[in-house]
Short mmCIF file of C-alpha atoms in Angstrom, two decimals:
data_model
loop_
_atom_site.label_atom_id
_atom_site.label_comp_id
_atom_site.label_asym_id
_atom_site.label_seq_id
_atom_site.Cartn_x
_atom_site.Cartn_y
_atom_site.Cartn_z
CA MET A 11 -16.97 -0.63 -14.28
CA ASN A 12 -14.25 1.11 -16.25
CA PRO A 13 -12.16 3.80 -14.43
CA ALA A 14 -13.41 7.31 -15.32
CA PRO A 15 -10.92 9.25 -17.52
CA ASP A 16 -10.19 11.48 -14.60
CA ASP A 17 -9.73 8.70 -12.21
CA SER A 18 -6.18 8.92 -10.95
CA ARG A 19 -6.18 5.36 -9.55
CA PHE A 20 -5.19 4.06 -13.03
CA ASP A 21 -3.77 7.05 -14.71
CA PRO A 22 -0.88 5.72 -16.71
CA LEU A 23 1.37 8.74 -15.92
CA ARG A 24 1.07 8.12 -12.29
CA TRP A 25 1.87 4.35 -12.64
CA GLN A 26 4.66 5.12 -14.95
CA ALA A 27 6.39 7.47 -12.43
CA MET A 28 6.06 4.75 -9.73
CA LEU A 29 7.41 1.98 -12.08
CA ASP A 30 10.47 4.20 -13.23
CA ALA A 31 11.26 4.95 -9.46
CA GLN A 32 10.91 1.38 -8.33
CA GLY A 33 12.94 -0.19 -11.27
CA VAL A 34 11.28 -3.03 -13.23
CA PRO A 35 13.46 -5.82 -14.45
CA ALA A 36 13.58 -6.32 -18.33
CA ALA A 37 11.04 -9.06 -19.13
CA HIS A 38 9.39 -10.68 -22.21
CA ALA A 39 6.04 -10.75 -20.51
CA TRP A 40 3.59 -8.27 -19.05
CA ILE A 41 2.22 -7.61 -15.48
CA GLY A 42 -1.30 -6.52 -15.64
CA VAL A 43 -3.11 -4.31 -13.14
CA LEU A 44 -7.00 -4.40 -13.02
CA ALA A 45 -9.70 -2.91 -10.82
CA ARG A 46 -11.73 -5.50 -8.86
CA ASP A 47 -14.97 -4.16 -10.32
CA ASP A 48 -13.64 -4.76 -13.90
CA TYR A 49 -12.37 -8.24 -12.97
CA ALA A 50 -15.86 -9.19 -11.66
CA ALA A 51 -17.80 -7.58 -14.53
CA ARG A 52 -15.36 -9.15 -17.11
CA SER A 53 -15.13 -5.79 -18.83
CA GLY A 54 -12.87 -2.81 -18.47
CA THR A 55 -9.37 -1.72 -18.93
CA LEU A 56 -6.22 -3.65 -18.14
CA LEU A 57 -3.08 -1.77 -17.47
CA LEU A 58 0.00 -3.56 -18.40
CA TRP A 59 3.66 -2.88 -17.81
CA ARG A 60 6.91 -4.70 -18.43
CA GLY A 61 10.53 -3.72 -18.06
CA THR A 62 12.75 -3.19 -21.23
CA MET A 63 16.41 -2.21 -21.45
CA GLY A 64 15.25 1.32 -21.98
CA GLY A 65 12.98 1.56 -18.92
CA THR A 66 9.43 0.58 -18.24
CA GLU A 67 6.99 0.12 -21.06
CA LEU A 68 3.24 0.78 -20.08
CA CYS A 69 0.16 0.09 -22.13
CA GLU A 70 -3.64 -0.41 -21.85
CA ARG A 71 -5.69 -3.21 -23.31
CA PRO A 72 -9.42 -3.96 -23.29
CA TRP A 73 -10.41 -6.61 -20.49
CA LEU A 74 -12.94 -9.06 -21.55
CA GLY A 75 -12.59 -11.61 -18.78
CA ALA A 76 -9.26 -13.08 -19.86
CA ALA A 77 -5.54 -12.05 -20.22
CA ASP A 78 -3.55 -12.60 -23.37
CA ARG A 79 -0.96 -15.18 -23.36
CA ASP A 80 1.73 -12.65 -23.04
CA VAL A 81 0.61 -11.54 -19.50
CA ALA A 82 2.45 -13.25 -16.72
CA MET A 83 0.71 -12.05 -13.79
CA LEU A 84 -2.53 -10.24 -12.89
CA LEU A 85 -2.86 -7.97 -9.89
CA VAL A 86 -6.52 -7.43 -9.14
CA LEU A 87 -6.89 -4.21 -6.90
CA ASP A 88 -9.67 -2.76 -4.82
CA ASP A 89 -9.97 1.07 -4.40
CA GLU A 90 -7.46 1.23 -1.46
CA ALA A 91 -4.75 -0.90 -3.17
CA ALA A 92 -5.22 1.17 -6.49
CA ALA A 93 -4.54 4.31 -4.24
CA ARG A 94 -1.76 3.00 -2.18
CA LEU A 95 0.34 0.97 -4.74
CA PRO A 96 1.20 3.74 -7.24
CA GLU A 97 1.99 6.13 -4.20
CA GLN A 98 3.97 3.85 -1.98
CA GLY A 99 5.39 1.18 -4.36
CA PHE A 100 6.05 -2.55 -4.45
CA ALA A 101 6.82 -2.75 -0.69
CA GLN A 102 3.12 -2.46 -0.14
CA ILE A 103 2.20 -5.62 -1.97
CA PRO A 104 2.52 -8.11 0.77
CA ALA A 105 0.44 -5.99 3.23
CA LEU A 106 -2.16 -5.28 0.52
CA ILE A 107 -2.41 -9.06 -0.23
CA ARG A 108 -2.76 -9.84 3.59
CA GLY A 109 -5.49 -7.19 3.91
CA GLY A 110 -7.40 -8.65 1.07
CA HIS A 111 -7.01 -5.33 -1.03
CA LEU A 112 -4.79 -6.95 -3.81
CA HIS A 113 -5.31 -10.52 -5.37
CA PRO A 114 -2.25 -11.71 -7.53
CA TYR A 115 -2.91 -14.39 -10.08
CA MET A 116 0.04 -16.09 -11.60
CA LEU A 117 -0.84 -16.76 -15.21
CA MET A 118 2.44 -18.58 -15.95
CA THR A 119 4.32 -21.47 -14.49
CA LEU A 120 7.44 -20.85 -12.46
CA ASP A 121 9.45 -22.14 -15.57
CA GLN A 122 7.64 -19.76 -17.81
CA LEU A 123 8.26 -16.85 -15.31
CA GLU A 124 11.89 -17.63 -15.29
CA GLU A 125 12.04 -17.86 -19.08
CA ALA A 126 10.22 -14.44 -19.24
CA GLY A 127 12.68 -12.94 -16.75
CA LEU A 128 10.15 -12.36 -13.89
CA ASP A 129 11.00 -15.18 -11.47
CA ASP A 130 13.20 -13.05 -9.21
CA PHE A 131 10.76 -10.07 -9.46
CA VAL A 132 7.87 -12.41 -8.31
CA GLU A 133 9.97 -13.79 -5.42
CA ASP A 134 10.96 -10.17 -4.41
CA LEU A 135 7.23 -9.33 -4.05
CA GLY A 136 6.87 -12.07 -1.65
CA LEU A 137 4.81 -14.18 -4.14
CA VAL A 138 6.38 -17.73 -4.22
CA PHE A 139 5.22 -20.99 -5.72
CA PRO A 140 4.72 -23.76 -3.23
CA LYS A 141 7.30 -26.54 -3.69
CA HIS A 142 5.89 -30.03 -3.78
#
């Protein structure tokens, strides 16, 4: 199910304001945000962001069941997470994960995340890779 045009959960301006306030590190890969319904339907809109030297860049792409190779992480959100995250920022991510409202999917290895400039950001969010 695609977000309706007046659906503020995935309003790019709302997300842009949160991302600018939070500060996103410059990176060569994108972080995607997707509604849980769209993820399950394998159809919808993927909201993407990445930090640049000039600030946070935001864009949308069609979601057809798979992310492009330049997407490092996919955050799949239910309605509660989609409402809370842009309002309250990244500090909410661990609680949203524990509550089952947000499911993070790492689409790159730790080495690839480091190369893309996202390893510290992922760690700051409390998302770590197990050490074997």
